[in-house]
Coordinates of C-alpha atoms in Angstrom, one line a residue:
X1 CA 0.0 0.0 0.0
X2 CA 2.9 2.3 0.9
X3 CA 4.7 1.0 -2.4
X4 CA 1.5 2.1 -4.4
X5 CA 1.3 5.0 -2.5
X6 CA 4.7 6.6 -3.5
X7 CA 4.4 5.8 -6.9
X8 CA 1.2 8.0 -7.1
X9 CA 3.2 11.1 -5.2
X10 CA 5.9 10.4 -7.4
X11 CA 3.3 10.8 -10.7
X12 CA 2.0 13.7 -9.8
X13 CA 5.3 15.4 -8.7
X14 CA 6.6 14.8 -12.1
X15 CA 3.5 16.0 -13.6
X16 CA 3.5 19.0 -11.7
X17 CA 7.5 19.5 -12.4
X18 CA 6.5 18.8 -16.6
X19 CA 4.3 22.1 -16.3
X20 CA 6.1 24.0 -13.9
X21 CA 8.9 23.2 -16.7
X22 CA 6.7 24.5 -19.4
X23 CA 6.4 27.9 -20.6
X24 CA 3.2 29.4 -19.7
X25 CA 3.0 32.5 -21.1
X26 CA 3.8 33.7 -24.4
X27 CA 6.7 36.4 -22.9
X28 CA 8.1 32.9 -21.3
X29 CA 7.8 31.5 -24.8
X30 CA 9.6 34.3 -26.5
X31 CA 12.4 34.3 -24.1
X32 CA 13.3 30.5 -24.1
X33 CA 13.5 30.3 -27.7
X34 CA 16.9 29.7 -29.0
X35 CA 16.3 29.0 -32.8
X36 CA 18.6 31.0 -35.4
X37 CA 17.2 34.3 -36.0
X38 CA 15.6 35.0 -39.9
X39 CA 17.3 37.4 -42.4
X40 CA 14.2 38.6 -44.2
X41 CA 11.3 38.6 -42.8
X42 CA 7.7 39.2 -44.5
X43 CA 4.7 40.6 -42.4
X44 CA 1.6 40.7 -44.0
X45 CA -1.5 42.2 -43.1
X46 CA -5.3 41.8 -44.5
X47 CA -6.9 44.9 -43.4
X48 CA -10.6 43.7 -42.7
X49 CA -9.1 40.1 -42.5
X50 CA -11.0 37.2 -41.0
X51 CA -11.6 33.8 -41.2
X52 CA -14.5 33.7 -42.9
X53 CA -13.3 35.8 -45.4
X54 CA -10.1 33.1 -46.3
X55 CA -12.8 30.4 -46.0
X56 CA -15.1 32.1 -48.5
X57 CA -12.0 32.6 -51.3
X58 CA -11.4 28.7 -50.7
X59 CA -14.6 27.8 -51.2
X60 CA -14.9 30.3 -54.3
X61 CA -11.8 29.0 -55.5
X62 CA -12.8 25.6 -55.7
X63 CA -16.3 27.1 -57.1
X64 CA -14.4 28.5 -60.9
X65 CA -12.6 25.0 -60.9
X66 CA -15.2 23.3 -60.8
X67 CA -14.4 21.2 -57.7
X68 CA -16.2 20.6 -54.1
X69 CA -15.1 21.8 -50.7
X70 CA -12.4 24.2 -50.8
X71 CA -9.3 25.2 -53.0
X72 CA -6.6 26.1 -50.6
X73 CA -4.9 29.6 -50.0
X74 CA -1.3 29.5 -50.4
X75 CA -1.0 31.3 -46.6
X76 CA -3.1 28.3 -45.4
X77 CA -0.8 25.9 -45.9
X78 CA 1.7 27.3 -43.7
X79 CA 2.3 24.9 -41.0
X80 CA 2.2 27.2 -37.9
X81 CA -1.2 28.9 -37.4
X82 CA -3.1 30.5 -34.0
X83 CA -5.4 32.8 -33.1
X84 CA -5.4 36.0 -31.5
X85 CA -7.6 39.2 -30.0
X86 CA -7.8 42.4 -31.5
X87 CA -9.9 44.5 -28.9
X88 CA -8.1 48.4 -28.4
X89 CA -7.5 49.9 -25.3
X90 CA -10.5 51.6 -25.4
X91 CA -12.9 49.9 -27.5
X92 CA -13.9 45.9 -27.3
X93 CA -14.4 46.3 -31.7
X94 CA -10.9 48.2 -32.5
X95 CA -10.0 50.1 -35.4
X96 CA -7.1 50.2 -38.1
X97 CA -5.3 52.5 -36.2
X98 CA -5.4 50.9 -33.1
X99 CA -5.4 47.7 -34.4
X100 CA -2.2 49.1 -36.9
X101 CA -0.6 50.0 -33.9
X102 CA -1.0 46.9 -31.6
X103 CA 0.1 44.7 -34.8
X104 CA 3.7 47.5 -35.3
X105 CA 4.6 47.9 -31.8
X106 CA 3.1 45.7 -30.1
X107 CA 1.3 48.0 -27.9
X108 CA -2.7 49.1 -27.0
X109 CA -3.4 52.1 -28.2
X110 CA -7.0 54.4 -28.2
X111 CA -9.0 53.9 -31.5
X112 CA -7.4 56.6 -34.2
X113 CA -4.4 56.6 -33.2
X114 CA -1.2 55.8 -34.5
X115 CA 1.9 54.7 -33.3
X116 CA 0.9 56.6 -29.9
X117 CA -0.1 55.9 -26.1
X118 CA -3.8 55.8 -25.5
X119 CA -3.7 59.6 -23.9
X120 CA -2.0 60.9 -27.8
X121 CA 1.5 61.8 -25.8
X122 CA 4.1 59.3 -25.8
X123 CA 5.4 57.5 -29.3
X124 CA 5.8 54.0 -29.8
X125 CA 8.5 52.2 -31.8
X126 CA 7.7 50.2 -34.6
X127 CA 9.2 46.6 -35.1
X128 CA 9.8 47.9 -38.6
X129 CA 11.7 51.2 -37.1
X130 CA 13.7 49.3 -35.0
X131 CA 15.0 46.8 -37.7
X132 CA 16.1 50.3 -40.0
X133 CA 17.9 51.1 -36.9
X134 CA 19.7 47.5 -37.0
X135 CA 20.4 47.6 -40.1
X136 CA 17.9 45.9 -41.7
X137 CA 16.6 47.7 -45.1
X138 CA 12.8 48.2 -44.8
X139 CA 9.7 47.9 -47.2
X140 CA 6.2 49.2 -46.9
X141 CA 3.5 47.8 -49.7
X142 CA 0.1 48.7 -49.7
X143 CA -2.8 48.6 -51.8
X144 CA -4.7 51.5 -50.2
X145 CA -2.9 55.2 -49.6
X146 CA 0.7 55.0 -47.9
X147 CA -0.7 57.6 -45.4
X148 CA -3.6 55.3 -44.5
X149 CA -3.8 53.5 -40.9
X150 CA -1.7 50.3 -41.1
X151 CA 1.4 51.8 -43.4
X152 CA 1.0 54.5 -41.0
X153 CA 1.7 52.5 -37.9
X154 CA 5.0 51.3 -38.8
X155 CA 6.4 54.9 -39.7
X156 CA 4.7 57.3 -38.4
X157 CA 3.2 58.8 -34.7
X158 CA 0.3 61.5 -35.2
X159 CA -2.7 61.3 -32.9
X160 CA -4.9 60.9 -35.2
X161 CA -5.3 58.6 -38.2
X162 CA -6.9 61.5 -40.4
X163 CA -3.8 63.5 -39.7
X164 CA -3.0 62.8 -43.3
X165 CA -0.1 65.5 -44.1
X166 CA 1.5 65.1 -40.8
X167 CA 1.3 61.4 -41.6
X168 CA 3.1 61.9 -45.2
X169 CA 5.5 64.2 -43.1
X170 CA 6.3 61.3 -41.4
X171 CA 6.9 59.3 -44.6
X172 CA 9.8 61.3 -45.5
X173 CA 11.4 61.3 -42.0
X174 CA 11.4 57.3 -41.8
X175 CA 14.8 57.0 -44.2
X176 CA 12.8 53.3 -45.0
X177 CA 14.0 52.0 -48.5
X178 CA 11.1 51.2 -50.6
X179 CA 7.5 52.7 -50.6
X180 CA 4.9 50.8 -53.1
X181 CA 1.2 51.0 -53.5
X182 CA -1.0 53.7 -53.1
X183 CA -0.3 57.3 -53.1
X184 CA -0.1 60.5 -51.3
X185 CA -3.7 61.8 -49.8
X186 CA -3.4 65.3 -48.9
X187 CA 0.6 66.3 -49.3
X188 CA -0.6 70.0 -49.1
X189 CA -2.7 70.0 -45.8
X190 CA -5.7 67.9 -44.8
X191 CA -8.6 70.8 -43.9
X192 CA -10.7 70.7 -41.0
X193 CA -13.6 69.1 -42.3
X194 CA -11.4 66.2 -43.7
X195 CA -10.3 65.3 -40.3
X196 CA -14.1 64.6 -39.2
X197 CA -14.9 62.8 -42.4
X198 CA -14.8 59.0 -41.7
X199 CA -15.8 58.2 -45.2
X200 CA -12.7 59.3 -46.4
X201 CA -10.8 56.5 -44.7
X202 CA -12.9 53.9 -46.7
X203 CA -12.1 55.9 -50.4
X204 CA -15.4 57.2 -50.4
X205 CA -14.7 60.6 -50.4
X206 CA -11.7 62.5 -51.6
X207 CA -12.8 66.3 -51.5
X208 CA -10.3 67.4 -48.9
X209 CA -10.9 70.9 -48.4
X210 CA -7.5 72.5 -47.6
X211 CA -7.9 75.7 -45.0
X212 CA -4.3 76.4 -45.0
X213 CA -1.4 75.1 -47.7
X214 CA 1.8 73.5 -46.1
X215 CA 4.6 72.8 -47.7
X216 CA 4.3 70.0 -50.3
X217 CA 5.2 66.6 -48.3
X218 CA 5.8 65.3 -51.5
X219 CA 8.6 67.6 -52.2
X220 CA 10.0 67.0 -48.1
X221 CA 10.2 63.4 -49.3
X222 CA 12.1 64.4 -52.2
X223 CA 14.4 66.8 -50.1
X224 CA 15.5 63.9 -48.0
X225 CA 16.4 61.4 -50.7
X226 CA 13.4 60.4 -52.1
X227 CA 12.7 59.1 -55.9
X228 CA 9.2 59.0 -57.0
X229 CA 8.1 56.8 -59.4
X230 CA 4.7 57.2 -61.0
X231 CA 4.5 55.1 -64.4
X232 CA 4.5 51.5 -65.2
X233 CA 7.8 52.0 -67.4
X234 CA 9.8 53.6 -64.2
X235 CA 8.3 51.3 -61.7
X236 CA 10.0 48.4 -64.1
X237 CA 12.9 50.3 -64.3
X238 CA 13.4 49.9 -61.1
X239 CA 16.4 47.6 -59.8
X240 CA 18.1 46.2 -57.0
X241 CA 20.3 48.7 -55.3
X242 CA 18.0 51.3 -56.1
X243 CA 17.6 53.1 -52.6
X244 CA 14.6 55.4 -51.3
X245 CA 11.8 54.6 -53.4
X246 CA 8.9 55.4 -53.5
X247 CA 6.5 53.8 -56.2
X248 CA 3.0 54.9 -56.6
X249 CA 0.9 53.3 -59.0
X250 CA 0.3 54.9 -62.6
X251 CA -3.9 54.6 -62.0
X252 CA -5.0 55.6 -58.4
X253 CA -9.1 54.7 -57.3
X254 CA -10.9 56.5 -54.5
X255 CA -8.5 57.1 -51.5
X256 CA -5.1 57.4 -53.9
X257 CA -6.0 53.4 -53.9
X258 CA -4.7 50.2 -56.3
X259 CA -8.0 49.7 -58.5
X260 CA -9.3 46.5 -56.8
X261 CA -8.9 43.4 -58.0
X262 CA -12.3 42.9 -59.9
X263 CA -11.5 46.4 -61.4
X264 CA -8.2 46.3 -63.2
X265 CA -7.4 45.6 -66.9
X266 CA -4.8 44.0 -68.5
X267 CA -1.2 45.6 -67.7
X268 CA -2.2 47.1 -64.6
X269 CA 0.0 46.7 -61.8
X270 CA -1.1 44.3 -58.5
X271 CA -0.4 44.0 -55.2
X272 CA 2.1 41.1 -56.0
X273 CA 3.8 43.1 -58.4
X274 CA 4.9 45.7 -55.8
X275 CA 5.9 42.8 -53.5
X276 CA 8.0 41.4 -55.7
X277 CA 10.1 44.5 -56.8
X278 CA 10.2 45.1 -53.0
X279 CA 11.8 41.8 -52.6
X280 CA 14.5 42.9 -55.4
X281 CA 15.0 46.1 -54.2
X282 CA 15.7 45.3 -50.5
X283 CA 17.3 41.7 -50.7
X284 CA 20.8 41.9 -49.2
X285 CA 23.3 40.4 -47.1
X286 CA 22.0 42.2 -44.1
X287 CA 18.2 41.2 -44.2
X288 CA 15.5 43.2 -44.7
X289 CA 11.9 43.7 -42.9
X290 CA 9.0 44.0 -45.4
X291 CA 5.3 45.0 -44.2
X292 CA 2.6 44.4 -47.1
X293 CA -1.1 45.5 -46.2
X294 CA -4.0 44.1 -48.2
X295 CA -5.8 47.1 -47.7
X296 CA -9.4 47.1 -49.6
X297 CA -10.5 43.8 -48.6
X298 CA -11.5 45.9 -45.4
X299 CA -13.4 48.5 -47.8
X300 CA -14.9 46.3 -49.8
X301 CA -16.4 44.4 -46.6
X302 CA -17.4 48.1 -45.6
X303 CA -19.6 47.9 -48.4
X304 CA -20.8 44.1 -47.6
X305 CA -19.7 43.8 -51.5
X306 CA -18.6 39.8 -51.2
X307 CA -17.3 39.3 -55.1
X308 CA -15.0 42.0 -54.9
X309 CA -13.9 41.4 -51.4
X310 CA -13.2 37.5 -52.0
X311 CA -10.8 38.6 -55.3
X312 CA -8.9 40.9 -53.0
X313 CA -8.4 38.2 -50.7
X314 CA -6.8 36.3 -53.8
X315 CA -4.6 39.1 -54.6
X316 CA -3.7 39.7 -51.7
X317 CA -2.9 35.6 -51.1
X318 CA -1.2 35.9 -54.9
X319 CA 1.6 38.2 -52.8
X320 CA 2.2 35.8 -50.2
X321 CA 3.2 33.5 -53.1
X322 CA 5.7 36.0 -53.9
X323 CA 7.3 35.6 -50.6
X324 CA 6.7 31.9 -50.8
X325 CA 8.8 31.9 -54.1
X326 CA 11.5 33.7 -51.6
X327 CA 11.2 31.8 -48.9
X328 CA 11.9 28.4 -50.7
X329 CA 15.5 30.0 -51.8
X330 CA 16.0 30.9 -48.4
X331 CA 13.5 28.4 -46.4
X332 CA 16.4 28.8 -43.2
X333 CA 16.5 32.7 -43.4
X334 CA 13.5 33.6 -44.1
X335 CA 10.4 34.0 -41.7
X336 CA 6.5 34.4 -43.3
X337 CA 3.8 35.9 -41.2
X338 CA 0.3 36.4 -42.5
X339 CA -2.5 38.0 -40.3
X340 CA -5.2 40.7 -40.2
X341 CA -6.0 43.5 -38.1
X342 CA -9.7 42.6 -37.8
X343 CA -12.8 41.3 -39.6
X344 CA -15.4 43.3 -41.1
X345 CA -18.5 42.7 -42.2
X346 CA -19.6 40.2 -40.1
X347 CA -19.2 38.2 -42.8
X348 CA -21.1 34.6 -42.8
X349 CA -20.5 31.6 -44.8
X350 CA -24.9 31.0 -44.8
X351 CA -27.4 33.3 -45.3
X352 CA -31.4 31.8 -44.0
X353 CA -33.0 32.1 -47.3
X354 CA -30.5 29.5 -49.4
X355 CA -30.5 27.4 -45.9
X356 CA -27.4 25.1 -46.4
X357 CA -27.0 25.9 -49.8
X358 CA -23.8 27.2 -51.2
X359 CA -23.1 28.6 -54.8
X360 CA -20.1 30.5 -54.9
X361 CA -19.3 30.6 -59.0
X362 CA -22.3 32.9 -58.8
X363 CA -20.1 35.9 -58.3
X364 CA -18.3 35.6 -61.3
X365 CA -22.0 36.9 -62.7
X366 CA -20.6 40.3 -61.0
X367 CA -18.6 42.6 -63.5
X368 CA -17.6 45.7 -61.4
X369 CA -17.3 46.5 -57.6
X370 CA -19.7 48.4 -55.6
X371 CA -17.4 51.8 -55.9
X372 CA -17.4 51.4 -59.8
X373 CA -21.0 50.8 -59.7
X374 CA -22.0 54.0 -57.8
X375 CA -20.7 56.2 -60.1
X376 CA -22.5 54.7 -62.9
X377 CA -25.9 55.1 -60.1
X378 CA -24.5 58.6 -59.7
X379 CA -24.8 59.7 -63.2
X380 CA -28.1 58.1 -63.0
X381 CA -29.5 60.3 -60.5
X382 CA -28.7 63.6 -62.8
X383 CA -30.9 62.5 -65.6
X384 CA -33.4 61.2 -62.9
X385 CA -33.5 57.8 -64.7
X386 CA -36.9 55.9 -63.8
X387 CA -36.5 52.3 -62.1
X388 CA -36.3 50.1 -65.4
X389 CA -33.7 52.7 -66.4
X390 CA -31.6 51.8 -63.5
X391 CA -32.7 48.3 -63.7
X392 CA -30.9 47.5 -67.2
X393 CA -27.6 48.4 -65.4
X394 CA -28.2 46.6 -62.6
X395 CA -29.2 43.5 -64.9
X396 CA -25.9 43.4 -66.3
X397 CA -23.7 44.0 -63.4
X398 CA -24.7 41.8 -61.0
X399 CA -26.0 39.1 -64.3
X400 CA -29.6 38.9 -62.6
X401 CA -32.6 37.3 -64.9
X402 CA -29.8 36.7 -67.4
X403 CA -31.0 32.6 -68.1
X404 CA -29.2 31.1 -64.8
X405 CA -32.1 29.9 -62.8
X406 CA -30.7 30.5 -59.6
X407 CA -29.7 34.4 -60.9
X408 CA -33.4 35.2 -61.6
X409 CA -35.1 38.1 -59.3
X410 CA -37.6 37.4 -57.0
X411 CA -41.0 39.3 -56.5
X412 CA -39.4 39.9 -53.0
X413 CA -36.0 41.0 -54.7
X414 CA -37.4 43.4 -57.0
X415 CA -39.7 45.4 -54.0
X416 CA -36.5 45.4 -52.0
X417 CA -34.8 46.7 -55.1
X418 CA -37.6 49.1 -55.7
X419 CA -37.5 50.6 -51.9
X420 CA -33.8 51.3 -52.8
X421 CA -34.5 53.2 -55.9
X422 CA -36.9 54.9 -53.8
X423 CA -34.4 55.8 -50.9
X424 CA -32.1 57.1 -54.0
X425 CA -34.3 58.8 -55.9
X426 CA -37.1 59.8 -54.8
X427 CA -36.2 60.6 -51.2
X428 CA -32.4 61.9 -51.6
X429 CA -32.1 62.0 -47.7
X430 CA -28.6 61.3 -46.3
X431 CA -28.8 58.7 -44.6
X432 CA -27.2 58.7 -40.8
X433 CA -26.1 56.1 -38.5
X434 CA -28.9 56.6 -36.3
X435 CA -31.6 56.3 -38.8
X436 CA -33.4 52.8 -39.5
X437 CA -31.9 52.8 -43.2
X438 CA -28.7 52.4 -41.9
X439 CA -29.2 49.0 -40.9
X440 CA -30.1 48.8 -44.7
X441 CA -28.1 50.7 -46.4
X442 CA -24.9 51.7 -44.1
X443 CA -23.2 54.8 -45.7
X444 CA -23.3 53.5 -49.6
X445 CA -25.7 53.8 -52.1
X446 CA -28.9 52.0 -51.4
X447 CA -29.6 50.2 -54.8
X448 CA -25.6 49.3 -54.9
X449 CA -25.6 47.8 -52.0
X450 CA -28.9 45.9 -52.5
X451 CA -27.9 44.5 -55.4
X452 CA -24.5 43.2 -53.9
X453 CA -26.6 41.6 -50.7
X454 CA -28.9 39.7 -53.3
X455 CA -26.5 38.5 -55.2
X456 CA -24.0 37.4 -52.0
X457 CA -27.5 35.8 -50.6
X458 CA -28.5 33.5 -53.5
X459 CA -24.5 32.4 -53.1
X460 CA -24.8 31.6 -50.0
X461 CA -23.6 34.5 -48.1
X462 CA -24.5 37.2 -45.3
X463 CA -23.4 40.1 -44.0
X464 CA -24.0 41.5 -40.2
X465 CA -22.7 45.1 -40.4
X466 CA -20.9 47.5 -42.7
X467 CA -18.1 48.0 -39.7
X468 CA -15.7 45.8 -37.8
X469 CA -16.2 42.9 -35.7
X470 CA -14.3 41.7 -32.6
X471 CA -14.2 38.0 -34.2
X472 CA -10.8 36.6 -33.3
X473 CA -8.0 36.5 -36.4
X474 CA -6.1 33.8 -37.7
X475 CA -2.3 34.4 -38.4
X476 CA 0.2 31.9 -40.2
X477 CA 3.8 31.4 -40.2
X478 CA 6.5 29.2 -42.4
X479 CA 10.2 29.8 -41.3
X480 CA 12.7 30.5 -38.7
X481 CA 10.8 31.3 -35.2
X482 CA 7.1 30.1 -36.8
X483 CA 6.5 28.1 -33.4
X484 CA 5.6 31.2 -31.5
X485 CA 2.9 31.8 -33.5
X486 CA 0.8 29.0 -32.4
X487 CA -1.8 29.3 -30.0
X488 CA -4.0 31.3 -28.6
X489 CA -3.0 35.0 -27.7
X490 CA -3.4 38.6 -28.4
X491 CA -2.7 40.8 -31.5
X492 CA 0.6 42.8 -29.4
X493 CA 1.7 39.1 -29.0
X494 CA 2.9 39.0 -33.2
X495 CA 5.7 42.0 -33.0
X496 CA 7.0 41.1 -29.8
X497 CA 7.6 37.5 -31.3
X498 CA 8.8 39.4 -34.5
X499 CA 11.5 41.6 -32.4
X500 CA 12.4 38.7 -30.5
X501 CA 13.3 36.7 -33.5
X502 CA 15.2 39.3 -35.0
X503 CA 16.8 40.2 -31.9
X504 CA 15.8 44.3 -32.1

């Protein structure tokens, strides 16, 4: 009995001295790690980013080929992957800012602002300014303005996100190596009624009123080394060794924005493109830290506009590849991490109507996204088109009553339809967040969005919001360090590992 009695104690003592051995927090984690530290290292970021959002381009994927289930991402075969938190300091549903900030620094901040304390005062460091400082080159890629929130957060400290110039300012200041994207919002001031206009963060409005002209950030950037390139010939001109650039693409959409993905034409320049010449301009023998934000999968999941959110998503996975095709020259210097600053949307894999029906090929049917269609509803208004007028357009957008059986318009459809034409043209009321229409409508054009929720619906789709959710986001890893990326943990949790394994 004794015998037995001891070998129990001595079971449970080991057990207890297994866990005590174990780390149990992620700072323990970080610390014990003794793996070789990566060269390059790749951070992207899907601005509106979630799960479901991955899990819909998978299942769209498989959709065009013809094949069942889903059609793998190239991120989600990484083999490290965890979850994390993304609530701000002050706020349980953060924002980019915040969110950009606890992502770069690995710090909570106060929704708006960037790379700051919660009380606007006190300046964090950014993982990506304190590899420049160690020697590292550094990259910034985005498909949405340079000065927007998550670019922001790795260069610049304003305390506010609409603090456009003083962002740009910034820009010039960081000494960073390559700029590539989006371009410049307000290099000559940002105007008072700018800084309260929220619309203007999603590319919905670009008619910055300027009270008082500054000097041009533009030309600051230029003063302190800066080359800006702003045509498809010079941005291929460009070639390793090439220092200080700054490449803004030749076409900018709302928001000095890449077209999206559903939008561009043959020859125009992606989001992979500027990864890759970011990837030949800063690989040396030192290393270099590149940040690349998929930036309008968040805007387009403003708008609850599924078909052109889900193509982003595949550009935006069509750039990891680019630092796949990197990584498996390097595979034992070179670290991957993919995650998102947040979900928006709400966005649901199921909608009531089509119960457990799924039919994702359906939006291919859509030609344009919902920004390219409200101009075309714009336009509309001035000649005050009547309802089959507007209905011909809508017809061939979105490819409804056009012989698919599952794309024809229900009596239901077409009143919900009708109320929206109403909203728009009869009624021309703004609509405010506090109104019932919002729940309809959000800030976009009523019969735009309509059309985009009927057609996501009869795919299988719904939407919750037109703003962010608090939904937990997935992040993978491949490479040097990937292990601390698994779990469960919070969004300030992925720089800290990234300045550990770089040793900042």
């Amino acid at each position: 009995m004794k015998r037995r009695f001891s070998l129990v104690c001595i079971c449970i003592l080991s057990i207890q001295m297994l866990f005590a051995s174990q780390p149990n927090t992620f700072d323990e984690k970080r610390n014990l790690f003794k793996g070789k530290k990566p060269k390059y290292v790749f951070y992207f970021i899907g601005d509106g980013f979630g799960l479901s959002q991955s899990n819909a381009a998978e299942a769209y994927l498989a959709a065009v080929n013809g094949e069942e289930g889903v059609s793998r991402l190239a991120m989600n075969t990484f083999p490290k992957q965890g979850f994390y938190t993304t609530y701000a300091q002050n706020r349980f549903i953060t924002g980019s800012a915040a969110a950009g900030t606890a992502l770069s620094t690995g710090n909570k901040t106060s929704i708006g602002t960037i790379g700051m304390d919660a009380a606007k005062q006190k300046p964090f460091k950014s993982i990506a300014e304190k590899a420049r400082d160690k020697g590292y080159k550094v990259g910034i890629v985005t498909s949405v303005s340079l000065d927007h929130a998550t670019p922001a957060s790795f260069y610049a400290h304003q305390p506010s996100r609409n603090d456009y110039y003083n962002i740009s300012v910034d820009l010039s200041k960081s000494q960073f190596n390559f700029f590539g994207g989006g371009g410049i919002k307000h290099p000559e001031g940002d105007g008072k009624s700018n800084k309260k206009n929220s619309k203007a963060n999603m590319g919905l409005d670009d008619g910055a009123k300027i009270d008082d002209h500054q000097e041009n950030s533009i030309k600051l950037a230029e003063k302190s080394g800066y080359t800006f390139v702003k045509s498809n010939e010079a941005f291929r001109a460009i070639k390793k060794g090439d220092d200080k650039i700054v490449a803004i693409n030749y076409q900018l959409a709302g928001g000095k924005s890449l077209p999206y993905s559903i939008d561009q034409k043959e020859g125009d320049l992606s989001l992979g493109d500027y990864t890759q010449k970011a990837i030949e301009v800063l690989e040396n023998k030192e290393g270099f830290f590149l940040m690349v934000e998929g930036g309008k999968i968040d805007w387009a999941c403003h708008a609850n506009d599924a078909a052109t959110a889900i193509k982003e998503v595949v550009q935006f996975d069509l750039a990891v590849q680019k630092a796949i095709d990197f990584y498996k020259k390097h595979p034992k210097e070179t670290l991957i991490v993919v995650c998102g600053d947040h979900e928006t949307g709400g966005l649901a894999l199921g909608f009531s109507g089509s119960h457990y029906a799924s039919d994702f090929k359906l939006l291919d049917y859509q030609k344009s996204s919902n920004g390219i269609f409200t101009s075309k509803i714009k336009a509309m208004k001035k000649t005050k088109a009547s309802f089959e007028e507007v209905m011909e357009i809508v017809r061939d957008n979105y490819g409804f009553d056009s012989g698919e059986k599952k794309m024809r318009l229900s009596e239901f459809e077409m009143k919900q339809l009708k109320q929206a034409y109403n909203q728009s043209f009869k009624t021309g009321e703004k609509i405010k967040n506090k109104d019932q229409y919002y729940q309809l409508y959000g800030s976009y054009e009523p019969i735009s969005v309509t059309a985009g929720h009927i057609l996501a619906q009869k795919a299988g789709i719904g939407w919750t919001t037109f703003s962010h959710t608090a939904t937990p986001i997935p992040v993978r890893a491949i490479g040097p360090g990937s292990s601390l990326f698994e779990g469960y943990f919070d969004n300030t949790d992925l720089p800290k590992n990234i300045e550990v394994l770089m040793k900042l």
